[in-house]
PDB file of C-alpha atoms in Angstrom:
ATOM      1  CA  MET A   7      72.122 -93.114  89.887  1.00 67.00           C
ATOM      2  CA  ALA A   8      69.599 -93.328  92.764  1.00 85.00           C
ATOM      3  CA  ASP A   9      66.061 -93.936  91.998  1.00 97.00           C
ATOM      4  CA  LYS A  10      64.952 -90.691  94.187  1.00 98.00           C
ATOM      5  CA  ILE A  11      61.527 -91.282  95.978  1.00 98.00           C
ATOM      6  CA  LEU A  12      59.923 -89.346  98.163  1.00 98.00           C
ATOM      7  CA  ILE A  13      57.829 -91.087 100.979  1.00 98.00           C
ATOM      8  CA  VAL A  14      53.856 -90.388 101.881  1.00 98.00           C
ATOM      9  CA  ASP A  15      52.502 -91.352 105.437  1.00 97.00           C
ATOM     10  CA  ASP A  16      51.121 -89.743 108.568  1.00 96.00           C
ATOM     11  CA  ALA A  17      53.358 -91.479 110.987  1.00 95.00           C
ATOM     12  CA  ALA A  18      56.809 -90.839 112.169  1.00 96.00           C
ATOM     13  CA  PHE A  19      58.293 -94.130 112.992  1.00 95.00           C
ATOM     14  CA  MET A  20      56.776 -95.527 109.711  1.00 95.00           C
ATOM     15  CA  ARG A  21      58.499 -92.970 107.627  1.00 97.00           C
ATOM     16  CA  MET A  22      61.788 -93.650 109.504  1.00 97.00           C
ATOM     17  CA  MET A  23      60.954 -97.888 108.988  1.00 96.00           C
ATOM     18  CA  ILE A  24      60.486 -97.456 105.242  1.00 97.00           C
ATOM     19  CA  LYS A  25      63.867 -95.126 104.523  1.00 98.00           C
ATOM     20  CA  ASP A  26      65.572 -96.878 106.744  1.00 97.00           C
ATOM     21  CA  ILE A  27      65.081 -99.889 104.180  1.00 97.00           C
ATOM     22  CA  LEU A  28      65.105 -97.508 100.904  1.00 98.00           C
ATOM     23  CA  THR A  29      68.720 -96.376 101.912  1.00 97.00           C
ATOM     24  CA  LYS A  30      70.290 -99.878 102.556  1.00 97.00           C
ATOM     25  CA  ASN A  31      69.066-100.827  99.360  1.00 97.00           C
ATOM     26  CA  GLY A  32      70.615 -98.052  97.350  1.00 97.00           C
ATOM     27  CA  TYR A  33      67.306 -95.423  96.790  1.00 98.00           C
ATOM     28  CA  GLU A  34      67.717 -91.807  97.447  1.00 98.00           C
ATOM     29  CA  VAL A  35      64.475 -90.770  99.785  1.00 98.00           C
ATOM     30  CA  VAL A  36      63.930 -87.240  98.202  1.00 98.00           C
ATOM     31  CA  ALA A  37      61.882 -85.759 100.901  1.00 98.00           C
ATOM     32  CA  GLU A  38      58.314 -87.404 103.263  1.00 98.00           C
ATOM     33  CA  ALA A  39      55.429 -85.544 103.183  1.00 98.00           C
ATOM     34  CA  SER A  40      52.759 -86.631 106.390  1.00 97.00           C
ATOM     35  CA  ASP A  41      49.400 -85.803 104.746  1.00 97.00           C
ATOM     36  CA  GLY A  42      48.491 -86.418 101.117  1.00 97.00           C
ATOM     37  CA  ALA A  43      48.486 -81.827 100.816  1.00 98.00           C
ATOM     38  CA  GLN A  44      52.380 -82.106 101.456  1.00 98.00           C
ATOM     39  CA  ALA A  45      52.620 -84.784  98.980  1.00 98.00           C
ATOM     40  CA  VAL A  46      51.099 -83.594  95.781  1.00 98.00           C
ATOM     41  CA  GLU A  47      53.318 -80.132  96.909  1.00 98.00           C
ATOM     42  CA  LYS A  48      56.043 -82.068  96.994  1.00 98.00           C
ATOM     43  CA  TYR A  49      56.118 -84.184  93.784  1.00 98.00           C
ATOM     44  CA  GLN A  50      55.483 -80.760  91.920  1.00 98.00           C
ATOM     45  CA  GLU A  51      58.566 -79.428  92.427  1.00 98.00           C
ATOM     46  CA  LEU A  52      60.469 -82.674  93.156  1.00 98.00           C
ATOM     47  CA  ARG A  53      59.427 -84.892  90.519  1.00 98.00           C
ATOM     48  CA  PRO A  54      60.247 -88.391  92.271  1.00 98.00           C
ATOM     49  CA  ASP A  55      60.795 -91.547  89.980  1.00 98.00           C
ATOM     50  CA  LEU A  56      58.615 -93.277  92.724  1.00 98.00           C
ATOM     51  CA  VAL A  57      56.688 -92.470  95.677  1.00 98.00           C
ATOM     52  CA  THR A  58      55.164 -94.719  98.943  1.00 98.00           C
ATOM     53  CA  MET A  59      51.594 -93.341  99.812  1.00 97.00           C
ATOM     54  CA  ASP A  60      49.583 -94.285 102.946  1.00 95.00           C
ATOM     55  CA  ILE A  61      46.306 -94.786 101.978  1.00 93.00           C
ATOM     56  CA  THR A  62      44.912 -93.296 105.227  1.00 91.00           C
ATOM     57  CA  MET A  63      46.009 -89.767 106.680  1.00 93.00           C
ATOM     58  CA  PRO A  64      44.431 -86.835 107.941  1.00 89.00           C
ATOM     59  CA  GLU A  65      43.450 -84.196 105.592  1.00 90.00           C
ATOM     60  CA  VAL A  66      44.045 -85.351 102.260  1.00 95.00           C
ATOM     61  CA  ASP A  67      43.963 -89.233 102.035  1.00 94.00           C
ATOM     62  CA  GLY A  68      46.450 -91.225  99.994  1.00 95.00           C
ATOM     63  CA  ILE A  69      44.223 -92.120  97.366  1.00 95.00           C
ATOM     64  CA  SER A  70      42.955 -88.355  96.620  1.00 96.00           C
ATOM     65  CA  ALA A  71      46.614 -87.789  96.599  1.00 98.00           C
ATOM     66  CA  LEU A  72      46.710 -90.465  94.174  1.00 98.00           C
ATOM     67  CA  LYS A  73      44.409 -89.076  91.824  1.00 97.00           C
ATOM     68  CA  GLN A  74      45.391 -85.452  92.051  1.00 98.00           C
ATOM     69  CA  ILE A  75      49.465 -86.581  91.295  1.00 98.00           C
ATOM     70  CA  LYS A  76      48.384 -88.907  88.177  1.00 98.00           C
ATOM     71  CA  GLN A  77      46.422 -86.173  87.180  1.00 97.00           C
ATOM     72  CA  MET A  78      49.655 -84.242  87.149  1.00 97.00           C
ATOM     73  CA  ASP A  79      51.571 -86.724  85.364  1.00 98.00           C
ATOM     74  CA  PRO A  80      50.166 -89.675  83.784  1.00 97.00           C
ATOM     75  CA  ASN A  81      53.151 -91.227  84.220  1.00 97.00           C
ATOM     76  CA  ALA A  82      53.522 -90.817  88.053  1.00 98.00           C
ATOM     77  CA  LYS A  83      55.259 -94.235  89.732  1.00 98.00           C
ATOM     78  CA  VAL A  84      53.277 -95.134  93.093  1.00 98.00           C
ATOM     79  CA  ILE A  85      53.101 -97.917  95.611  1.00 97.00           C
ATOM     80  CA  MET A  86      50.630 -97.418  98.323  1.00 95.00           C
ATOM     81  CA  CYS A  87      50.750 -98.457 101.895  1.00 93.00           C
ATOM     82  CA  SER A  88      48.248-100.171 104.079  1.00 86.00           C
ATOM     83  CA  ALA A  89      47.930-101.997 107.195  1.00 82.00           C
ATOM     84  CA  MET A  90      46.146-105.223 107.294  1.00 69.00           C
ATOM     85  CA  GLY A  91      42.342-105.231 106.165  1.00 67.00           C
ATOM     86  CA  GLN A  92      41.941-102.108 103.535  1.00 68.00           C
ATOM     87  CA  GLN A  93      42.030-104.750 100.849  1.00 77.00           C
ATOM     88  CA  ALA A  94      38.958-102.409  99.428  1.00 84.00           C
ATOM     89  CA  MET A  95      40.749 -99.535  99.609  1.00 84.00           C
ATOM     90  CA  VAL A  96      43.782-101.474  98.379  1.00 83.00           C
ATOM     91  CA  ILE A  97      41.326-101.874  95.568  1.00 88.00           C
ATOM     92  CA  ASP A  98      40.851 -98.543  94.886  1.00 90.00           C
ATOM     93  CA  ALA A  99      43.722 -97.309  95.031  1.00 92.00           C
ATOM     94  CA  ILE A 100      45.242 -99.851  92.010  1.00 93.00           C
ATOM     95  CA  GLN A 101      41.777 -98.957  90.031  1.00 95.00           C
ATOM     96  CA  ALA A 102      42.936 -94.755  90.343  1.00 95.00           C
ATOM     97  CA  GLY A 103      46.585 -95.809  89.286  1.00 97.00           C
ATOM     98  CA  ALA A 104      48.874 -97.223  91.820  1.00 97.00           C
ATOM     99  CA  LYS A 105      51.248 -99.735  90.599  1.00 96.00           C
ATOM    100  CA  ASP A 106      50.999-102.338  93.977  1.00 94.00           C
ATOM    101  CA  PHE A 107      50.406-102.036  97.289  1.00 92.00           C
ATOM    102  CA  ILE A 108      52.535-103.275 100.610  1.00 93.00           C
ATOM    103  CA  VAL A 109      51.113-103.836 103.545  1.00 90.00           C
ATOM    104  CA  LYS A 110      52.523-102.636 107.300  1.00 88.00           C
ATOM    105  CA  PRO A 111      54.337-103.804 109.100  1.00 87.00           C
ATOM    106  CA  PHE A 112      57.071-103.473 106.637  1.00 89.00           C
ATOM    107  CA  GLN A 113      59.309-106.388 104.825  1.00 92.00           C
ATOM    108  CA  ALA A 114      61.596-105.625 103.596  1.00 96.00           C
ATOM    109  CA  ASP A 115      62.042-107.556 101.027  1.00 96.00           C
ATOM    110  CA  ARG A 116      58.403-107.271 100.048  1.00 95.00           C
ATOM    111  CA  VAL A 117      59.147-103.676  99.607  1.00 96.00           C
ATOM    112  CA  ILE A 118      62.323-104.019  97.578  1.00 97.00           C
ATOM    113  CA  GLU A 119      60.464-106.193  94.960  1.00 97.00           C
ATOM    114  CA  ALA A 120      57.018-103.761  94.632  1.00 97.00           C
ATOM    115  CA  ILE A 121      59.516-100.862  94.238  1.00 97.00           C
ATOM    116  CA  GLN A 122      61.811-102.453  91.720  1.00 97.00           C
ATOM    117  CA  LYS A 123      58.818-104.063  89.840  1.00 96.00           C
ATOM    118  CA  ALA A 124      57.180-100.227  89.709  1.00 97.00           C
ATOM    119  CA  LEU A 125      60.454 -99.039  88.723  1.00 97.00           C
ATOM    120  CA  SER A 126      61.603-101.405  85.550  1.00 92.00           C
TER     121      SER A 126
END
């Protein structure tokens, strides 16, 4: 059975890019969210195997959403996505429990590598 993944990014284009990479590699994208609040809601509802979470989003940012998801499910697997130059935020994310991070623009092999590592 394919691993179920929730994609969270405020940019529809980024969600489409990562969804394309994932589906081509046999993963099932169960839902998408455009902000942290939606991400927490969808996580609670669907309990996906993994979440790809953008750091910078309106309403609730990725790190806050990550913390809420980890509170709900300490075993949640979340990979943060960030643009270049957000190193400090990435460190915060890892300390908050993120499994890994991938940098935008996405490179398919790096995305798959991070996901396989987080799920294993």
